[in-house]
Amino acid sequence: MSEIAGELARVREAFDKPTLRLLDRKWAPFVLAVFKSSFSRDRRSVQADRLHAQVDAYLADLRTVGSEVPGRNGRALCVQWMNDQWLYRETGEGDEEQYSLTSHALEALLLVESLSRDRALISESRLTTIVDTVRHRATQANPDRAERIRRLDQEIAEKRSERDRLAAGGEIAEVSNEAMREGYANLVDLITALPSDFKRVEESVAGMHRQIVNDFRSEDRPIGEVLDEYLSKTDALMSSTPEGRAFEGAFTLLRNDSLLADLKNDLETILLHPFALELSSTERRGLMGTVGLIRKGIDDVLTQRNGLTTTLREHIVNHDVVKDRELERLLREINKELATWMQTAGPRSTVTAELMPGTLDVEHLRERFYDPVLHRPPPALEDVSDDAPEPPSLDEMRQQGGPLLGEMRDALVSALGRGGAASVGDAFNKLAAGMRRPVEILGMLQIATQIDAVHRADAFETFETVRPDGSSRSFDVPRIILNDDETAALSALNYGPDDD
């Protein structure tokens, strides 16, 4: 195969990937504009019905300004984009379906974003990053001990010389806004590439999850073989692929709290430079959200990997080895009977077999069998009548009962009729101890309510009560004063209207 034929094959293979297929479509600008408007760094997932409605709104807005748009509705377009591997639909919190962008869509957005920036792709910051990275990797790759020491000594000498110059009062060179702007652009390029890297790792784990679930369901391979393949794929995913190495590097970064604190402080220092005044609030917020971006990518990958581990554990726990053995024994018996039948059967002989076994016609299926223990009588109760306390007397039971309304009326009429009590409370406090139980206050209020004498109470007075056990307690009760007519009405409740 010639060189041009090989290059053509590689280019065609690249164009067959979902990323370039997205950029090569007629409606690519519309699709990317929808993705950029609906998703962001802070909004990675959108509820399915909401995205359908958003796409319908975008289509209506573009039609009003005369732009050419696809003829389908939002739901149909989202399903098509999902089949083209640009959208991924999953079940989120609350069992609601939601869409998220795949790594192919993120790569296409990143490419369009880089082409739409009005800046030079080659800058001092980018070249410095390349040179520093090459020097660092060359130092790590060189096995010569003396060469490594020479490089370290050179770096130490440069750092010490700069430190001594600053300590001696040397001038601090100010970085221009243009240089800081170039460095910021280079930094943004590096940061914006992280979501697609994390998404590729997440999709790799999800693909592995689907394959292992299919292997378990098909039961074509032993469970040990499936587990060995899972472990080997996990090791290869995290060590042999670029996205896996990026994931491992970010995971190492998150374990170093001091490094994360330094990263946050460095980002704040960059935003304190005068060039940051030219940045929009969105750009400043995006730069400060770098640590959160890394944490979110780590959480998404770990969630996918935890789901895969849960599937493995549930299958191992629920796998019924006894059931497999019974099925294998049944298949051997069928093969044995088939061999016996083939000894006498002709070449065109057939056997009628039911695909599903018939149901049994049983009116009632007993769930429990007779147990004589359930019909034993309970043991006889022990006679403890000799230990029973003495029963209370009638007076003692009455002392524990409700208010004595009749006696209370007679006592109040007598106390108020003689003119020796200024109020109902005064009359109550002069009664015998047996008539001043706390519950008698409720009876007294009921009696006063019957003659409509409670509504005039505008103050409180103290009722001194005596409990049946001899203890006392005070209560604040509305002060009720009865006139002659009300006293007569109170007497009539007991003796009738003719009583004097």
Short mmCIF file of N, CA, C and O in Angstrom, two decimals, residues 420-496:
data_model
loop_
_atom_site.label_atom_id
_atom_site.label_comp_id
_atom_site.label_asym_id
_atom_site.label_seq_id
_atom_site.Cartn_x
_atom_site.Cartn_y
_atom_site.Cartn_z
N GLY A 420 -70.86 36.19 103.74
CA GLY A 420 -69.51 36.09 104.28
C GLY A 420 -68.44 35.92 103.24
O GLY A 420 -67.27 35.78 103.57
N ALA A 421 -68.81 35.86 101.96
CA ALA A 421 -67.82 35.66 100.88
C ALA A 421 -67.98 36.79 99.88
O ALA A 421 -69.09 37.12 99.46
N ALA A 422 -66.85 37.38 99.51
CA ALA A 422 -66.88 38.49 98.54
C ALA A 422 -66.93 37.99 97.11
O ALA A 422 -67.33 38.73 96.21
N SER A 423 -66.45 36.79 96.87
CA SER A 423 -66.41 36.25 95.50
C SER A 423 -66.53 34.75 95.58
O SER A 423 -66.51 34.15 96.67
N VAL A 424 -66.62 34.12 94.40
CA VAL A 424 -66.69 32.66 94.35
C VAL A 424 -65.40 32.06 94.87
O VAL A 424 -65.39 31.06 95.59
N GLY A 425 -64.25 32.66 94.53
CA GLY A 425 -62.97 32.15 95.02
C GLY A 425 -62.86 32.26 96.52
O GLY A 425 -62.33 31.36 97.20
N ASP A 426 -63.36 33.38 97.10
CA ASP A 426 -63.34 33.54 98.54
C ASP A 426 -64.20 32.46 99.21
O ASP A 426 -63.81 31.87 100.23
N ALA A 427 -65.38 32.20 98.60
CA ALA A 427 -66.25 31.14 99.14
C ALA A 427 -65.59 29.78 99.01
O ALA A 427 -65.69 28.94 99.91
N PHE A 428 -64.88 29.53 97.90
CA PHE A 428 -64.22 28.23 97.68
C PHE A 428 -63.14 28.00 98.72
O PHE A 428 -62.99 26.89 99.25
N ASN A 429 -62.35 29.03 99.02
CA ASN A 429 -61.24 28.85 99.96
C ASN A 429 -61.72 28.61 101.39
O ASN A 429 -60.94 28.14 102.24
N LYS A 430 -63.01 28.94 101.70
CA LYS A 430 -63.54 28.72 103.05
C LYS A 430 -64.25 27.38 103.20
O LYS A 430 -64.74 27.05 104.29
N LEU A 431 -64.31 26.59 102.11
CA LEU A 431 -64.97 25.29 102.17
C LEU A 431 -64.09 24.29 102.89
O LEU A 431 -62.89 24.51 103.11
N ALA A 432 -64.67 23.15 103.24
CA ALA A 432 -63.92 22.08 103.88
C ALA A 432 -62.89 21.51 102.91
O ALA A 432 -63.00 21.64 101.70
N ALA A 433 -61.88 20.83 103.46
CA ALA A 433 -60.79 20.30 102.62
C ALA A 433 -61.32 19.31 101.60
O ALA A 433 -60.83 19.24 100.47
N GLY A 434 -62.35 18.52 101.95
CA GLY A 434 -62.88 17.54 101.02
C GLY A 434 -63.56 18.16 99.83
O GLY A 434 -63.76 17.48 98.82
N MET A 435 -63.99 19.45 99.95
CA MET A 435 -64.67 20.12 98.85
C MET A 435 -63.73 21.01 98.03
O MET A 435 -64.16 21.68 97.10
N ARG A 436 -62.46 21.04 98.40
CA ARG A 436 -61.52 21.92 97.69
C ARG A 436 -60.50 21.13 96.88
O ARG A 436 -59.33 21.48 96.79
N ARG A 437 -60.93 20.02 96.26
CA ARG A 437 -60.05 19.29 95.34
C ARG A 437 -59.80 20.13 94.08
O ARG A 437 -60.64 20.97 93.69
N PRO A 438 -58.67 19.94 93.40
CA PRO A 438 -58.42 20.71 92.15
C PRO A 438 -59.51 20.53 91.11
O PRO A 438 -59.85 21.47 90.38
N VAL A 439 -60.14 19.33 91.07
CA VAL A 439 -61.14 19.10 90.05
C VAL A 439 -62.42 19.88 90.33
O VAL A 439 -63.22 20.14 89.41
N GLU A 440 -62.61 20.30 91.59
CA GLU A 440 -63.81 21.06 91.92
C GLU A 440 -63.80 22.45 91.26
O GLU A 440 -64.85 23.07 91.10
N ILE A 441 -62.61 22.95 90.91
CA ILE A 441 -62.55 24.24 90.21
C ILE A 441 -63.26 24.14 88.87
O ILE A 441 -63.99 25.05 88.44
N LEU A 442 -63.07 23.01 88.17
CA LEU A 442 -63.76 22.82 86.90
C LEU A 442 -65.27 22.77 87.11
O LEU A 442 -66.05 23.32 86.32
N GLY A 443 -65.70 22.08 88.21
CA GLY A 443 -67.13 22.05 88.50
C GLY A 443 -67.68 23.43 88.82
O GLY A 443 -68.79 23.79 88.40
N MET A 444 -66.91 24.23 89.58
CA MET A 444 -67.34 25.57 89.91
C MET A 444 -67.48 26.43 88.65
O MET A 444 -68.44 27.19 88.50
N LEU A 445 -66.51 26.33 87.71
CA LEU A 445 -66.59 27.10 86.47
C LEU A 445 -67.78 26.65 85.63
O LEU A 445 -68.42 27.45 84.95
N GLN A 446 -68.08 25.35 85.66
CA GLN A 446 -69.25 24.87 84.91
C GLN A 446 -70.54 25.45 85.50
O GLN A 446 -71.44 25.87 84.76
N ILE A 447 -70.61 25.52 86.82
CA ILE A 447 -71.80 26.07 87.47
C ILE A 447 -71.94 27.55 87.13
O ILE A 447 -73.03 28.05 86.79
N ALA A 448 -70.82 28.29 87.19
CA ALA A 448 -70.88 29.72 86.87
C ALA A 448 -71.24 29.95 85.41
O ALA A 448 -71.91 30.94 85.06
N THR A 449 -70.83 29.07 84.55
CA THR A 449 -71.17 29.21 83.13
C THR A 449 -72.66 28.98 82.91
O THR A 449 -73.30 29.63 82.05
N GLN A 450 -73.26 28.09 83.69
CA GLN A 450 -74.69 27.81 83.53
C GLN A 450 -75.53 29.03 83.85
O GLN A 450 -76.62 29.22 83.30
N ILE A 451 -75.06 29.90 84.75
CA ILE A 451 -75.82 31.12 85.08
C ILE A 451 -75.23 32.34 84.39
O ILE A 451 -75.55 33.48 84.76
N ASP A 452 -74.34 32.11 83.42
CA ASP A 452 -73.77 33.17 82.58
C ASP A 452 -73.09 34.24 83.42
O ASP A 452 -73.33 35.44 83.26
N ALA A 453 -72.18 33.80 84.34
CA ALA A 453 -71.50 34.75 85.22
C ALA A 453 -70.01 34.83 84.97
O ALA A 453 -69.31 35.55 85.67
N VAL A 454 -69.50 34.11 83.99
CA VAL A 454 -68.05 34.06 83.78
C VAL A 454 -67.59 35.21 82.91
O VAL A 454 -66.47 35.70 83.04
N HIS A 455 -68.44 35.71 81.98
CA HIS A 455 -67.99 36.69 81.01
C HIS A 455 -67.62 38.02 81.63
O HIS A 455 -66.93 38.83 81.02
N ARG A 456 -68.08 38.30 82.90
CA ARG A 456 -67.76 39.58 83.52
C ARG A 456 -66.41 39.58 84.23
O ARG A 456 -65.95 40.62 84.67
N ALA A 457 -65.77 38.42 84.31
CA ALA A 457 -64.52 38.34 85.07
C ALA A 457 -63.44 39.14 84.34
O ALA A 457 -63.17 38.91 83.15
N ASP A 458 -62.83 40.09 85.06
CA ASP A 458 -61.78 40.92 84.47
C ASP A 458 -60.49 40.85 85.27
O ASP A 458 -59.56 41.65 85.04
N ALA A 459 -60.40 39.96 86.25
CA ALA A 459 -59.19 39.80 87.06
C ALA A 459 -59.09 38.34 87.48
O ALA A 459 -59.97 37.52 87.17
N PHE A 460 -58.01 38.04 88.21
CA PHE A 460 -57.77 36.67 88.66
C PHE A 460 -57.65 36.66 90.18
O PHE A 460 -57.23 37.65 90.80
N GLU A 461 -58.03 35.53 90.76
CA GLU A 461 -57.85 35.33 92.20
C GLU A 461 -57.31 33.92 92.42
O GLU A 461 -57.45 33.03 91.56
N THR A 462 -56.74 33.70 93.60
CA THR A 462 -56.06 32.44 93.89
C THR A 462 -57.01 31.47 94.58
O THR A 462 -57.70 31.83 95.55
N PHE A 463 -57.08 30.23 94.09
CA PHE A 463 -57.85 29.15 94.67
C PHE A 463 -56.87 28.22 95.36
O PHE A 463 -55.96 27.69 94.71
N GLU A 464 -57.05 28.00 96.64
CA GLU A 464 -56.21 27.09 97.40
C GLU A 464 -56.89 25.73 97.45
O GLU A 464 -57.94 25.57 98.07
N THR A 465 -56.31 24.74 96.77
CA THR A 465 -56.92 23.42 96.67
C THR A 465 -56.17 22.43 97.54
O THR A 465 -55.01 22.63 97.91
N VAL A 466 -56.85 21.33 97.84
CA VAL A 466 -56.29 20.25 98.65
C VAL A 466 -56.52 18.95 97.89
O VAL A 466 -57.67 18.58 97.61
N ARG A 467 -55.44 18.25 97.57
CA ARG A 467 -55.56 16.97 96.88
C ARG A 467 -56.03 15.88 97.83
O ARG A 467 -55.94 16.04 99.06
N PRO A 468 -56.52 14.75 97.29
CA PRO A 468 -56.97 13.65 98.17
C PRO A 468 -55.87 13.11 99.06
O PRO A 468 -56.14 12.59 100.14
N ASP A 469 -54.59 13.25 98.66
CA ASP A 469 -53.49 12.77 99.50
C ASP A 469 -53.08 13.78 100.57
O ASP A 469 -52.12 13.55 101.30
N GLY A 470 -53.77 14.94 100.64
CA GLY A 470 -53.48 15.94 101.66
C GLY A 470 -52.57 17.06 101.20
O GLY A 470 -52.44 18.06 101.90
N SER A 471 -51.92 16.94 100.03
CA SER A 471 -51.06 18.01 99.55
C SER A 471 -51.91 19.13 98.97
O SER A 471 -53.06 18.93 98.56
N SER A 472 -51.34 20.34 98.94
CA SER A 472 -52.07 21.52 98.48
C SER A 472 -51.40 22.10 97.24
O SER A 472 -50.19 21.91 97.00
N ARG A 473 -52.22 22.87 96.50
CA ARG A 473 -51.71 23.53 95.31
C ARG A 473 -52.61 24.73 95.01
O ARG A 473 -53.82 24.67 95.21
N SER A 474 -51.98 25.81 94.53
CA SER A 474 -52.72 27.04 94.24
C SER A 474 -52.94 27.18 92.73
O SER A 474 -52.06 26.83 91.93
N PHE A 475 -54.10 27.75 92.35
CA PHE A 475 -54.45 27.99 90.95
C PHE A 475 -54.98 29.41 90.82
O PHE A 475 -55.72 29.89 91.69
N ASP A 476 -54.60 30.08 89.73
CA ASP A 476 -55.15 31.40 89.41
C ASP A 476 -56.35 31.22 88.49
O ASP A 476 -56.22 30.69 87.38
N VAL A 477 -57.54 31.67 88.99
CA VAL A 477 -58.81 31.46 88.29
C VAL A 477 -59.48 32.83 88.13
O VAL A 477 -59.31 33.72 88.98
N PRO A 478 -60.20 33.05 87.01
CA PRO A 478 -60.91 34.33 86.85
C PRO A 478 -61.79 34.64 88.07
O PRO A 478 -62.50 33.77 88.60
N ARG A 479 -61.75 35.90 88.53
CA ARG A 479 -62.51 36.32 89.71
C ARG A 479 -63.98 36.50 89.33
O ARG A 479 -64.32 37.30 88.45
N ILE A 480 -64.87 35.75 89.97
CA ILE A 480 -66.30 35.74 89.67
C ILE A 480 -67.06 36.23 90.90
O ILE A 480 -66.89 35.70 92.01
N ILE A 481 -67.87 37.28 90.73
CA ILE A 481 -68.71 37.84 91.81
C ILE A 481 -70.17 37.68 91.39
O ILE A 481 -70.57 38.12 90.31
N LEU A 482 -70.99 37.05 92.24
CA LEU A 482 -72.39 36.78 91.94
C LEU A 482 -73.27 37.79 92.66
O LEU A 482 -73.08 38.07 93.87
N ASN A 483 -74.22 38.35 91.93
CA ASN A 483 -75.20 39.23 92.57
C ASN A 483 -76.36 38.40 93.11
O ASN A 483 -76.36 37.16 93.01
N ASP A 484 -77.38 39.04 93.64
CA ASP A 484 -78.49 38.31 94.26
C ASP A 484 -79.26 37.49 93.23
O ASP A 484 -79.67 36.35 93.51
N ASP A 485 -79.47 38.08 92.04
CA ASP A 485 -80.22 37.33 91.02
C ASP A 485 -79.46 36.08 90.60
O ASP A 485 -80.06 35.02 90.41
N GLU A 486 -78.16 36.20 90.46
CA GLU A 486 -77.36 35.03 90.04
C GLU A 486 -77.29 34.01 91.16
O GLU A 486 -77.28 32.79 90.90
N THR A 487 -77.27 34.47 92.42
CA THR A 487 -77.28 33.51 93.53
C THR A 487 -78.60 32.76 93.56
O THR A 487 -78.64 31.54 93.81
N ALA A 488 -79.70 33.47 93.29
CA ALA A 488 -81.01 32.80 93.24
C ALA A 488 -81.08 31.81 92.09
O ALA A 488 -81.63 30.72 92.20
N ALA A 489 -80.50 32.21 90.93
CA ALA A 489 -80.48 31.29 89.78
C ALA A 489 -79.65 30.06 90.10
O ALA A 489 -79.99 28.94 89.69
N LEU A 490 -78.58 30.26 90.87
CA LEU A 490 -77.74 29.12 91.26
C LEU A 490 -78.49 28.19 92.19
O LEU A 490 -78.42 26.96 92.05
N SER A 491 -79.26 28.74 93.11
CA SER A 491 -80.06 27.90 94.01
C SER A 491 -81.15 27.17 93.25
O SER A 491 -81.49 26.03 93.56
N ALA A 492 -81.71 27.82 92.21
CA ALA A 492 -82.78 27.18 91.44
C ALA A 492 -82.29 25.96 90.67
O ALA A 492 -83.08 25.07 90.34
N LEU A 493 -81.01 25.93 90.37
CA LEU A 493 -80.48 24.77 89.65
C LEU A 493 -80.59 23.51 90.50
O LEU A 493 -80.69 22.40 89.96
N ASN A 494 -80.56 23.68 91.84
CA ASN A 494 -80.64 22.51 92.71
C ASN A 494 -82.05 22.25 93.21
O ASN A 494 -82.52 21.11 93.28
N TYR A 495 -82.78 23.36 93.59
CA TYR A 495 -84.05 23.19 94.30
C TYR A 495 -85.26 23.70 93.51
O TYR A 495 -86.39 23.66 94.00
N GLY A 496 -85.06 24.27 92.32
CA GLY A 496 -86.19 24.77 91.56
C GLY A 496 -86.39 26.26 91.78
O GLY A 496 -85.84 26.84 92.73
#
